[in-house]
Tab-separated table of C-alpha atoms and ligand atoms in Angstrom:
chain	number	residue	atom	x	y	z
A	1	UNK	CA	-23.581	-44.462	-100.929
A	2	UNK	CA	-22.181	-43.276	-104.289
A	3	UNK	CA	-18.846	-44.375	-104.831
A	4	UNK	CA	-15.961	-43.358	-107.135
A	5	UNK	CA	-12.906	-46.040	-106.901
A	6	UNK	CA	-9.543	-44.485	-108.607
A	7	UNK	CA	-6.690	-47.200	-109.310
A	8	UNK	CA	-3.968	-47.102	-111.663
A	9	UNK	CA	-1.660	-50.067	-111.593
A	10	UNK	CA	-1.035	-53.507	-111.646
A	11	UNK	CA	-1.311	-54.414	-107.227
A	12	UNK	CA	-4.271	-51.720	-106.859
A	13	UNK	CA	-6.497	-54.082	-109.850
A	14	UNK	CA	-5.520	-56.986	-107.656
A	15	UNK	CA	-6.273	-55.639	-104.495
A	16	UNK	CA	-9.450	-53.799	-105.340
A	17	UNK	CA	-11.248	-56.463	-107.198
A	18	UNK	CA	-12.643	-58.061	-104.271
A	19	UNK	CA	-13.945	-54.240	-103.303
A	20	UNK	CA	-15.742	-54.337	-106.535
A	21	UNK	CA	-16.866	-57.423	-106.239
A	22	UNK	CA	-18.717	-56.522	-103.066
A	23	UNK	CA	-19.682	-53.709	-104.615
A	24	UNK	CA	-21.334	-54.889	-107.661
A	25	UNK	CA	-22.845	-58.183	-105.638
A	26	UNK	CA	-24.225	-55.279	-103.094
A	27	UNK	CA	-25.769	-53.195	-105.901
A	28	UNK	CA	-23.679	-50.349	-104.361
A	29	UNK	CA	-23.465	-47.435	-107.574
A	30	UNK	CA	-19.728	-46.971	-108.104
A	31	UNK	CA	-17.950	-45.186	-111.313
A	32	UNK	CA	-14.109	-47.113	-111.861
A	33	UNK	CA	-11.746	-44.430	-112.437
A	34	UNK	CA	-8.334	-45.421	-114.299
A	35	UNK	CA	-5.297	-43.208	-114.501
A	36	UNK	CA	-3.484	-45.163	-116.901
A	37	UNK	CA	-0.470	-45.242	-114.587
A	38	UNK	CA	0.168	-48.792	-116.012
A	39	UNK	CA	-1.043	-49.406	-119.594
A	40	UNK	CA	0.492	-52.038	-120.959
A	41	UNK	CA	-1.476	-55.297	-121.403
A	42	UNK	CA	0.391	-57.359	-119.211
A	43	UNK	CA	0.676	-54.824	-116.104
A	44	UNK	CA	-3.183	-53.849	-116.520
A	45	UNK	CA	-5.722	-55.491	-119.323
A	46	UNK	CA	-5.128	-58.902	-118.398
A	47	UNK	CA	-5.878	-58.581	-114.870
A	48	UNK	CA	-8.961	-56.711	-115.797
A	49	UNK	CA	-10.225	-59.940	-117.630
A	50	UNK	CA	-8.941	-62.760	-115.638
A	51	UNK	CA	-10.513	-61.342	-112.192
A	52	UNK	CA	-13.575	-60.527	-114.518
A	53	UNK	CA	-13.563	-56.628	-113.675
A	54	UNK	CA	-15.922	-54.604	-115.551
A	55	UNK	CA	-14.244	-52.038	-117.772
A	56	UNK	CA	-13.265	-48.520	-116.263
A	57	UNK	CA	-15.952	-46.330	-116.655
A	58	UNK	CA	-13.523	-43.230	-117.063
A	59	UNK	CA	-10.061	-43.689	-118.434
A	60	UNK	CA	-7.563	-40.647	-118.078
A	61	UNK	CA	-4.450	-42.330	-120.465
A	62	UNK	CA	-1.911	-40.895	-117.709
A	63	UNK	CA	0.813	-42.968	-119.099
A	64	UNK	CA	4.371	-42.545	-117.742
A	65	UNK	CA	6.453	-39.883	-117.142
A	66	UNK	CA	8.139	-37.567	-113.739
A	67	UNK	CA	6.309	-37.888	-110.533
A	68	UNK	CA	5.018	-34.323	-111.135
A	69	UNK	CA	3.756	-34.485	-114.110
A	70	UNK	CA	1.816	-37.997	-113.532
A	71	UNK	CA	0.694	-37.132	-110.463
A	72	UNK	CA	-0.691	-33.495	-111.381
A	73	UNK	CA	-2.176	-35.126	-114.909
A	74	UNK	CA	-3.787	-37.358	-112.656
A	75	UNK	CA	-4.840	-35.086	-110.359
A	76	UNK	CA	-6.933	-32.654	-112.737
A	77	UNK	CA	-8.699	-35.455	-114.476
A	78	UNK	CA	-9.862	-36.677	-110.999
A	79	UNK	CA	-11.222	-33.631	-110.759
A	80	UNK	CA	-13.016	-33.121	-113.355
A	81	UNK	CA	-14.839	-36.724	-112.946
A	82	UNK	CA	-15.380	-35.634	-108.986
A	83	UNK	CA	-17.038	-32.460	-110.360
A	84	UNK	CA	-19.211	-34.713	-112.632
A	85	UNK	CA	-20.272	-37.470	-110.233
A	86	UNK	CA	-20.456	-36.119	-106.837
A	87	UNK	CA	-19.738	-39.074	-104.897
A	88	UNK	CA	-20.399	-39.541	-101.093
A	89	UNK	CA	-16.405	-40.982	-101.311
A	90	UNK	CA	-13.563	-41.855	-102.899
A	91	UNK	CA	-11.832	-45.245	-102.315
A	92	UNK	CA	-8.268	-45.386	-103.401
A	93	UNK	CA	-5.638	-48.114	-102.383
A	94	UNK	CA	-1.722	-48.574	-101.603
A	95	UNK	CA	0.111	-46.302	-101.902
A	96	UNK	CA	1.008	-45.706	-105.862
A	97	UNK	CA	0.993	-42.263	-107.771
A	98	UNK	CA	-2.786	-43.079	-108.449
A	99	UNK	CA	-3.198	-43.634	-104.885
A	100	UNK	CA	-2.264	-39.932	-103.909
A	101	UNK	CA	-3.777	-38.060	-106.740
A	102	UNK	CA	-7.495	-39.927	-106.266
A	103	UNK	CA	-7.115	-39.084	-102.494
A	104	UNK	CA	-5.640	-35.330	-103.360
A	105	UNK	CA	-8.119	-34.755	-105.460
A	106	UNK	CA	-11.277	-35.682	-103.230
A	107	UNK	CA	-9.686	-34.003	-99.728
A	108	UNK	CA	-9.632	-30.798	-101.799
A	109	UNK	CA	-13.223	-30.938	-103.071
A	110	UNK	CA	-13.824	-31.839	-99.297
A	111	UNK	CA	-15.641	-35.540	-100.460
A	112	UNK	CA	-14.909	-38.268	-97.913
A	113	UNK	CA	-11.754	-40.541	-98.806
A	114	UNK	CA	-11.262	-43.976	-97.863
A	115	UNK	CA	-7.492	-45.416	-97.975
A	116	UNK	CA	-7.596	-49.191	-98.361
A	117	UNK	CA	-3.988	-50.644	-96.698
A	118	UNK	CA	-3.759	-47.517	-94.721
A	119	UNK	CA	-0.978	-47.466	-92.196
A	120	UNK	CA	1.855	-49.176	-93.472
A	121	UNK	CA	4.941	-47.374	-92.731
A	122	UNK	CA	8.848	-48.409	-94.060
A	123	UNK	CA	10.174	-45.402	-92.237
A	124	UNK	CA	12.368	-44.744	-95.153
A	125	UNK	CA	11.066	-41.107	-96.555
A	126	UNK	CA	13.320	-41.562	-99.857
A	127	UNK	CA	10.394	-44.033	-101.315
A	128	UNK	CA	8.377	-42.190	-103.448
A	129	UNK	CA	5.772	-45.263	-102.005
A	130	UNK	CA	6.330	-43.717	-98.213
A	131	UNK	CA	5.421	-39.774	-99.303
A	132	UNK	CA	2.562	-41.119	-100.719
A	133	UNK	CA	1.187	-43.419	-97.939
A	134	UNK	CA	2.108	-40.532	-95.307
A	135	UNK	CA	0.047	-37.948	-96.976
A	136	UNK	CA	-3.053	-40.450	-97.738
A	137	UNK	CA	-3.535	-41.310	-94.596
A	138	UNK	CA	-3.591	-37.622	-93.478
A	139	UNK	CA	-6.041	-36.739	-95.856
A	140	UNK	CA	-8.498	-39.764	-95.925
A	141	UNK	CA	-11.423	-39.786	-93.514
A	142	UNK	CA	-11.754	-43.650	-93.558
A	143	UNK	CA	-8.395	-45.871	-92.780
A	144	UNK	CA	-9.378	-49.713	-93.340
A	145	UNK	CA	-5.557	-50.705	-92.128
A	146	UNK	CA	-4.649	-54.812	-92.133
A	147	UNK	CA	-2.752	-54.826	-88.911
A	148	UNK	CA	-2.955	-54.111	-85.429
A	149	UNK	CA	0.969	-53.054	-86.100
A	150	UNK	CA	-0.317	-50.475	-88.887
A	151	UNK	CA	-2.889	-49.362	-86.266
A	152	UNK	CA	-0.603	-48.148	-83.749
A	153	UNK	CA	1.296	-46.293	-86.930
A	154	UNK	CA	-1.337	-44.666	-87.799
A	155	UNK	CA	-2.410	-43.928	-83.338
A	156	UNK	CA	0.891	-42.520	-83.072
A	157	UNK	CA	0.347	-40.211	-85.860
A	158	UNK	CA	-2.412	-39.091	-83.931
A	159	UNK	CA	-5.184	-40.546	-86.940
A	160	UNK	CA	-7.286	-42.877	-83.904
A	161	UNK	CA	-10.256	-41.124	-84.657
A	162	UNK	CA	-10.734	-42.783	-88.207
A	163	UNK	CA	-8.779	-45.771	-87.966
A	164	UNK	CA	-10.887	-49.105	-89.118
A	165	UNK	CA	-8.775	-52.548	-88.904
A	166	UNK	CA	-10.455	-54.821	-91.525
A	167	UNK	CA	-7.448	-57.112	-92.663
A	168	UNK	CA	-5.722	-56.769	-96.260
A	169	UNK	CA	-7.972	-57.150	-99.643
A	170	UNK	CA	-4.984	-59.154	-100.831
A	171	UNK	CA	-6.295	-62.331	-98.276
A	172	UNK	CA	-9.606	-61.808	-100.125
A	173	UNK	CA	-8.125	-61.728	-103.445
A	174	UNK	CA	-5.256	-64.931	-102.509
A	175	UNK	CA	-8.034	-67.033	-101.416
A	176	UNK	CA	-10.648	-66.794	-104.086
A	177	UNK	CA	-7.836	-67.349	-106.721
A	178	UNK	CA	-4.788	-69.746	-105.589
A	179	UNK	CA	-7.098	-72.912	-105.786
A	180	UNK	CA	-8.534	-71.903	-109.140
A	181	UNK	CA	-4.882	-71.190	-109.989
A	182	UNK	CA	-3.739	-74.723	-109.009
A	183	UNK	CA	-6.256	-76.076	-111.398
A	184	UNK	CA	-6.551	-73.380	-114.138
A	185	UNK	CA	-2.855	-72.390	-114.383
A	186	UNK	CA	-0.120	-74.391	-116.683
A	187	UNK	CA	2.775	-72.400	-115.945
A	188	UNK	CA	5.035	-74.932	-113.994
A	189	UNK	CA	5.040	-77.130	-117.475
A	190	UNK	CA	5.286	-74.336	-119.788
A	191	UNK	CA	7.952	-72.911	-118.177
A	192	UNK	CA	9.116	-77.118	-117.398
A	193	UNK	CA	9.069	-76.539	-113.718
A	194	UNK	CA	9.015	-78.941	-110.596
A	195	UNK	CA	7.244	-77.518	-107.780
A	196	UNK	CA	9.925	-77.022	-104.817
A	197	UNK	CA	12.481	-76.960	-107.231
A	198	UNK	CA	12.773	-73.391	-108.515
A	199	UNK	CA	13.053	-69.907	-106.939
A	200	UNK	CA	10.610	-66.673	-107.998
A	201	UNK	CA	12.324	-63.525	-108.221
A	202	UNK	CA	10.206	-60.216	-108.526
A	203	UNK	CA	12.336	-57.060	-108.615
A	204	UNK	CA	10.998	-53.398	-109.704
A	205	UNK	CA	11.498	-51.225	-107.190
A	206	UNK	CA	13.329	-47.669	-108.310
A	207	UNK	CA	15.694	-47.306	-105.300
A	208	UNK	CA	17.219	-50.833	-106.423
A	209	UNK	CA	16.389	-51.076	-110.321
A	210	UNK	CA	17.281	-48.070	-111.527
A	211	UNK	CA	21.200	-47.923	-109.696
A	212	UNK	CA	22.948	-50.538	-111.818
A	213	UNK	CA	25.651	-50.989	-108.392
A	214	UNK	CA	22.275	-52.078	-106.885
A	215	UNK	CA	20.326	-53.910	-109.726
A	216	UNK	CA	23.576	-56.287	-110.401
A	217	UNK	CA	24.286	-56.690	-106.504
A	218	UNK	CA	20.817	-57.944	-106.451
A	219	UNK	CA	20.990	-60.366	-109.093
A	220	UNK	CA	24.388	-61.790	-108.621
A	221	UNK	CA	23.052	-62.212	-104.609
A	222	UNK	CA	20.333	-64.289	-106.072
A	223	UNK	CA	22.473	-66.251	-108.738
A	224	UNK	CA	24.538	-67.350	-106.565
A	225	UNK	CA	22.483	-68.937	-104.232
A	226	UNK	CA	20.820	-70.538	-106.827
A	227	UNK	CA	23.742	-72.028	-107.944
A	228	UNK	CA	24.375	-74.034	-104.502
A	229	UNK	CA	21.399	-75.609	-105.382
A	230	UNK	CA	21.319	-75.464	-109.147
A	231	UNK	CA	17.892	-74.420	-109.325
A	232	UNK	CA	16.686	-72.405	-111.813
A	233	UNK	CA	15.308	-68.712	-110.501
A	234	UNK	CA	12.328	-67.301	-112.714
A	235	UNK	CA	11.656	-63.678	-113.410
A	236	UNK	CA	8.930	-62.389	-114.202
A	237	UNK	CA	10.355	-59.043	-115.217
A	238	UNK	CA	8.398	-55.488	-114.759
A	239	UNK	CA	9.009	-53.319	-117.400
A	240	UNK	CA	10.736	-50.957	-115.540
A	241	UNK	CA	13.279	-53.377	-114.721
A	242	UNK	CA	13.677	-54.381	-118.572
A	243	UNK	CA	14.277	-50.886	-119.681
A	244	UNK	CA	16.826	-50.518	-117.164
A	245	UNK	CA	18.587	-53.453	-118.301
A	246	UNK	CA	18.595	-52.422	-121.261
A	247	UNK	CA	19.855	-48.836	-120.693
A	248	UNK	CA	22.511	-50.241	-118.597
A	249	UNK	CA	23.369	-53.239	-121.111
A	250	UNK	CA	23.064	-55.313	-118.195
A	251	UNK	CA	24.807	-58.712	-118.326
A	252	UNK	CA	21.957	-60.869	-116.652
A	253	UNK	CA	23.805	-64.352	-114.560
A	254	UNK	CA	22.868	-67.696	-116.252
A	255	UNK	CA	21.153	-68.572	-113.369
A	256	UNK	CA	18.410	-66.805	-113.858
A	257	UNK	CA	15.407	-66.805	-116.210
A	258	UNK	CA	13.888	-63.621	-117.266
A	259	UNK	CA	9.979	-63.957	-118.402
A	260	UNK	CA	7.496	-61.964	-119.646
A	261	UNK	CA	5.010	-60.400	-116.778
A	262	UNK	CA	2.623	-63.460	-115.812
A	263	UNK	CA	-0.966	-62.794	-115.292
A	264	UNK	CA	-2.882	-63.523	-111.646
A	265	UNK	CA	-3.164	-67.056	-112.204
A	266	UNK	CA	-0.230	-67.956	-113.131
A	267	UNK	CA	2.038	-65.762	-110.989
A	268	UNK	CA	-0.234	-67.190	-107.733
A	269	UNK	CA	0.900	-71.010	-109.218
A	270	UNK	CA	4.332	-69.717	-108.828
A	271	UNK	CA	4.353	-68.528	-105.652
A	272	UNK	CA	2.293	-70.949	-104.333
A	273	UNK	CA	5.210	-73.435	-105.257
A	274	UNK	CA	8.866	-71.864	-105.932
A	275	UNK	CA	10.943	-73.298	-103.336
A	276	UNK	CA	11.753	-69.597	-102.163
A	277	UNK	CA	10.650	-66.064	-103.686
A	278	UNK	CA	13.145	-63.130	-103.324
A	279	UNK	CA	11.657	-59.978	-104.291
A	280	UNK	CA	11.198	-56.403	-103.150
A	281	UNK	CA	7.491	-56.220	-103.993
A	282	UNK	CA	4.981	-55.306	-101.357
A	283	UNK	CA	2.341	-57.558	-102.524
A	284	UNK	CA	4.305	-60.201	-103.174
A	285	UNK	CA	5.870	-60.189	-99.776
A	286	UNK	CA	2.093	-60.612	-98.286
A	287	UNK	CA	1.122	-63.630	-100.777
A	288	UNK	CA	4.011	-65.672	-100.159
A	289	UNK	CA	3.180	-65.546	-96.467
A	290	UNK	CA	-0.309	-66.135	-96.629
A	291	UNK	CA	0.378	-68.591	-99.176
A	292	UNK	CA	2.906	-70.588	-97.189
A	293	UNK	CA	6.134	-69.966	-99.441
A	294	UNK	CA	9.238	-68.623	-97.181
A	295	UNK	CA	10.715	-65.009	-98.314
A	296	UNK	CA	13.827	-63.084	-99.129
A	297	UNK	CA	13.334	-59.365	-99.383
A	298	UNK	CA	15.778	-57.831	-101.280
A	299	UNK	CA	15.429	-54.137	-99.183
A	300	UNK	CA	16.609	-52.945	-95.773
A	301	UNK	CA	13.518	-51.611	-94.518
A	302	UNK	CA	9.671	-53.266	-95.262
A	303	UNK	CA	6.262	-51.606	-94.629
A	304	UNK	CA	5.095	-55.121	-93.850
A	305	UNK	CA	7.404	-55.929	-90.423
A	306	UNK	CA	4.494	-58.564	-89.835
A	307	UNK	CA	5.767	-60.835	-92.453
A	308	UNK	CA	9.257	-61.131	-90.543
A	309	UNK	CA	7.879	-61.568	-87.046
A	310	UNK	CA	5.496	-64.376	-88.075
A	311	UNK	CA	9.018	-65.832	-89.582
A	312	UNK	CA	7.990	-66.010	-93.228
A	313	UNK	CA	10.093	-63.189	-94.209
A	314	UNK	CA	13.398	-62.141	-94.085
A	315	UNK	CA	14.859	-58.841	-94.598
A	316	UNK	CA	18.157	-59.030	-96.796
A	317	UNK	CA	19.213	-55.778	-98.391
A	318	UNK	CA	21.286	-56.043	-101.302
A	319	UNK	CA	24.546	-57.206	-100.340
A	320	UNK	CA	25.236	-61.123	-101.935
A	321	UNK	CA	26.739	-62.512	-99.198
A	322	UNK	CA	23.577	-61.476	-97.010
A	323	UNK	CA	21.026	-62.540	-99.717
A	324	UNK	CA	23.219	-66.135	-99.946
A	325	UNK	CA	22.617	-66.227	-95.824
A	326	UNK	CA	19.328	-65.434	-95.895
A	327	UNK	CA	18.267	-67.756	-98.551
A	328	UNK	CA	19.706	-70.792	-96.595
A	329	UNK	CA	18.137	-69.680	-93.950
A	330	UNK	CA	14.739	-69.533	-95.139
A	331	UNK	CA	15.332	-72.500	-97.256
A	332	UNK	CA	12.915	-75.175	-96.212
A	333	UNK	CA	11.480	-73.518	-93.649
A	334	UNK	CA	8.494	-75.203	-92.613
A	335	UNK	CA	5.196	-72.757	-93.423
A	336	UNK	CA	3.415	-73.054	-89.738
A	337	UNK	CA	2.959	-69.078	-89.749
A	338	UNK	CA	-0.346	-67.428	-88.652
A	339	UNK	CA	-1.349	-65.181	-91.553
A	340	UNK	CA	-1.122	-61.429	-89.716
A	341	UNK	CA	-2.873	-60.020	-92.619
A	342	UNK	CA	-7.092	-60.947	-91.852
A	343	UNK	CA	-9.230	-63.846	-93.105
A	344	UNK	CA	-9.707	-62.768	-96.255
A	345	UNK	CA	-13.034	-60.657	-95.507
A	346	UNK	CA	-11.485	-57.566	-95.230
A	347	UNK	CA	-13.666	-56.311	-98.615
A	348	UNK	CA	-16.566	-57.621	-96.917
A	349	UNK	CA	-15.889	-55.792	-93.675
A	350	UNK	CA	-15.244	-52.076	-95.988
A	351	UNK	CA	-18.393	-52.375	-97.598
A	352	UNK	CA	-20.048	-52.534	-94.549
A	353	UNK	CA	-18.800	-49.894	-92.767
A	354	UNK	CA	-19.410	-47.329	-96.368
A	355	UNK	CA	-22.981	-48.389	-96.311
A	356	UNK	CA	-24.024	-48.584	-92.701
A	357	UNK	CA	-26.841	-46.396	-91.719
A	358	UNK	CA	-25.582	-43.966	-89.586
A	359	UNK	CA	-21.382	-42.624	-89.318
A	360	UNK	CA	-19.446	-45.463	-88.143
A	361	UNK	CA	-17.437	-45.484	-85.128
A	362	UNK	CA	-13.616	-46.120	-85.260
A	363	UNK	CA	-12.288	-49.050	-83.923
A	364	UNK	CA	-11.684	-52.686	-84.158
A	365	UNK	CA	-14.393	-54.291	-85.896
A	366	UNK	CA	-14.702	-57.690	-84.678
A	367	UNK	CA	-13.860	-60.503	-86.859
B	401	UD1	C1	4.515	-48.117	-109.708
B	401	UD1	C2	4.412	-47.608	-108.273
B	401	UD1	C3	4.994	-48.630	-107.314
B	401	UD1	C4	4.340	-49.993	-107.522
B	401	UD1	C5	4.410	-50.409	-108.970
B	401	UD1	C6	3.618	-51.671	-109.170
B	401	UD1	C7	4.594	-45.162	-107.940
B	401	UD1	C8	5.462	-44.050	-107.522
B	401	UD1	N1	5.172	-46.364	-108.089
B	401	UD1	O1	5.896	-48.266	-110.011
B	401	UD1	O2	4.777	-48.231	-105.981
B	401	UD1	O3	5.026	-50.939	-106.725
B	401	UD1	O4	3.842	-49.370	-109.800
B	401	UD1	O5	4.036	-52.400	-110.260
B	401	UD1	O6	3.402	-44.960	-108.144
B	401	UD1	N2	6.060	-48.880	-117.806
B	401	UD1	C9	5.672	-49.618	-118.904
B	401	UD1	N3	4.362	-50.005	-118.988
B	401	UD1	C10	3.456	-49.691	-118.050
B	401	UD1	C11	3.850	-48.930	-116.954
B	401	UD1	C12	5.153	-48.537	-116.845
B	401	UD1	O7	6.473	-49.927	-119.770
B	401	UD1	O8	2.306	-50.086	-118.199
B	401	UD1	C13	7.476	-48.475	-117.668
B	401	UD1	C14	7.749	-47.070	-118.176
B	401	UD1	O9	9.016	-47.061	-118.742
B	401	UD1	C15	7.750	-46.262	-116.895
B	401	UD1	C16	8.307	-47.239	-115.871
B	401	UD1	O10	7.829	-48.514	-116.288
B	401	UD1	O11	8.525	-45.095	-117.001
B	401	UD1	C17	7.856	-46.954	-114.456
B	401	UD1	O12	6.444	-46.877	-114.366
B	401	UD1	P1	5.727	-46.062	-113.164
B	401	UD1	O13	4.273	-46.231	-113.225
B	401	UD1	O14	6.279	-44.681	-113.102
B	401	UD1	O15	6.277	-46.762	-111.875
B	401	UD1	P2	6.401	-48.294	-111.507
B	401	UD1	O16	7.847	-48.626	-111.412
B	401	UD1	O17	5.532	-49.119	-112.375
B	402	UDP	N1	2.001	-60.093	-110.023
B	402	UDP	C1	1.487	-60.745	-111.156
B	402	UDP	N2	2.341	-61.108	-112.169
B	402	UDP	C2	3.681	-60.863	-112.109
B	402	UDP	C3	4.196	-60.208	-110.941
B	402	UDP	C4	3.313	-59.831	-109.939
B	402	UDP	O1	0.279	-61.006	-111.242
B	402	UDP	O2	4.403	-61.222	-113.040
B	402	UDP	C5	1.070	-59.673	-108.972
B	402	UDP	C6	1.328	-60.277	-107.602
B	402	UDP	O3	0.587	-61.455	-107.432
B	402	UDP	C7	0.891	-59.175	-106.656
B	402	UDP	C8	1.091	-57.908	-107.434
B	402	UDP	O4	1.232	-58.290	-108.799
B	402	UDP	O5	-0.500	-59.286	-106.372
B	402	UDP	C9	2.322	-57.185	-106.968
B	402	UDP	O6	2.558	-56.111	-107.800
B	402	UDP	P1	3.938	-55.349	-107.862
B	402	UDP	O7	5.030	-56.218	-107.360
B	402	UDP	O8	4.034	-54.794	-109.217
B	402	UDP	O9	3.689	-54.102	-106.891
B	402	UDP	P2	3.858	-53.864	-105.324
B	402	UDP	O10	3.069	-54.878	-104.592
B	402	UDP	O11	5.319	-53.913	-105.016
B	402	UDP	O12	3.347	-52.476	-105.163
């Protein structure tokens, strides 16, 4: 099997470096595609040396700019590497501009896709994230999905024929790095931290960063239930976020500390500690529940409902006085969750099922 992976951003790295682990410890032939979607060191470089990725072997230098333009820039320079390589199938992952061209671009030359994280649904059609999950999944051939709840998604949608549960790469990636984060990472002293005494706040999304109504309900939510406690909150800020504070000369509350973006290590030492983490991240939703940290989620809708019924999550919204309720009610609460999201061999179980001998037949595959 000849494999082309395409990723572009910051979670994909994360969440594909266990694939390429496999991969490489397999001796499976794969060419790394990068769009450039993210391209500044601390969204993309550092990750590629702390999880000890080997460069890309194609770099397009996408950069930023509309959703069209990305995404069609992206698009024809997938191309032109498919056209070069000939691979038996594309992997792509999430659910990211990246994610969409690398899949758009296969389905057309009719080469196989596989859609690591396939399945996950918010419901909510004005995420740029949701138009781009939707149409993956009805393009790919293979759909390793984490859940049995993304499963039935993806049944009802009529996909059953090509629908492989194998858990969430994130499990994989959480467990081979939060104990070498616990000793490797420095952070909490750096930053002069006690664990359980500090909240993480991660907040990038466009549908709340880019409204400033939204971006300073958010933050003033968080502030002030920080403030009952007088615990600092840390924020690791995207750069998104930053430019939008900027544009809007946004007045950020005392309460809470804005950092640079951490790298793997020491973001996992965070969450692995922080008394609470409010954010409206995907993957950061999924590593504070498998790493035993209680939740806020600063949205109305989530693509990961699993997090809430296992009780580690809690949806908020944006409103303060609901982000103030939630937080004391997730304060404290005792981790004793089972992790919905696989036992971290969901790379493992992909690989498997790209290189068996004959087509694979969908379905559960047993744990
Ligand atoms: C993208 C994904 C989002 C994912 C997030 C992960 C889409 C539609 N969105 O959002 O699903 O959760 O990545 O972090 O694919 N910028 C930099 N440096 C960079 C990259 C971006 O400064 O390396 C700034 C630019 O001003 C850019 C803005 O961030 O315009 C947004 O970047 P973009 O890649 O469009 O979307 P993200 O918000 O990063
Ligand atoms: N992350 C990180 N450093 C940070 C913030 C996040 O390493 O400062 C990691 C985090 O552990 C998770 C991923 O980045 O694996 C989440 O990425 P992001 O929130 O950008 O995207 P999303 O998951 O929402 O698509």
């Amino acid at each position: 099997t000849n494999v082309v992976i395409v990723l572009g951003t910051r979670p994909e790295i994360i969440k594909f470096a266990p694939v390429i682990r496999e991969c490489i410890d397999r001796e499976v032939p794969f060419t790394l595609v990068h769009t450039g979607q993210h391209y500044s060191p601390d969204l993309d470089e550092v990750f590629f040396d702390q999880l000890e990725l080997p460069a890309p072997d194609v770099h397009l230098g996408v950069g930023s700019d509309s959703h069209g333009k990305q995404t069609a820039a992206m698009l024809e320079g997938v191309e032109e590497v498919l056209f070069d390589v000939e691979p038996d199938v594309v992997l792509v992952q999430g659910d990211t501009n990246s994610t969409l061209a690398g899949a758009l671009a296969a389905a057309k030359l009719n080469i196989e896709v596989g859609h690591i994280e396939a399945g996950l649904r918010s419901f909510d059609r004005e995420m740029p994230e949701e138009t781009n999950r939707v149409v993956v999944d009805h393009i790919a051939d293979y759909l390793f999905t984490p859940t049995s709840e993304t499963r039935e998604y993806l049944e009802r949608e009529g996909l059953s024929d090509r629908i492989f549960v194998t858990g969430n790469t994130v499990v994989d990636a959480a467990h081979q790095y939060a104990d070498v984060a616990a000793e490797k990472s420095t952070v909490l002293d750096e930053l002069g931290l006690e664990p359980g005494e500090f909240y993480l706040l991660t907040a990038h999304r466009a549908e709340n960063v880019d409204q400033l109504d939204r971006f300073s309900s958010l933050l003033d939510g968080v502030a002030q239930f920080a403030d009952e406690t007088g615990w600092d909150v840390v924020y690791p800020i995207h750069p998104r976020a930053q430019n939008r504070i900027d544009a809007f000369d946004l007045e950020v509350p005392d309460a809470i500390r804005l950092v640079e973006p951490l790298d793997f290590l020491d973001f996992l030492r965070l969450e692995s500690t922080a008394a609470l983490a409010f954010t409206d991240s995907g993957g950061v939703q999924e590593e504070t529940c498998i790493l035993g940290t209680p939740c806020v989620t600063l949205r109305y809708t989530t693509e990961r409902p699993e997090t809430v019924y296992v009780g580690a999550n809690c949806l908020a919204g944006l409103d303060p006085v609901d982000i103030v309720d939630a937080g004391r009610q997730m304060l404290g609460k005792r981790p004793d969750w089972d992790v919905p999201f696989g036992d971290g061999r969901a790379a493992e179980r992909i690989l498997d099922l790209l290189t068996a001998p004959t087509s694979p037949t969908a379905g559960t595959i047993p744990a």
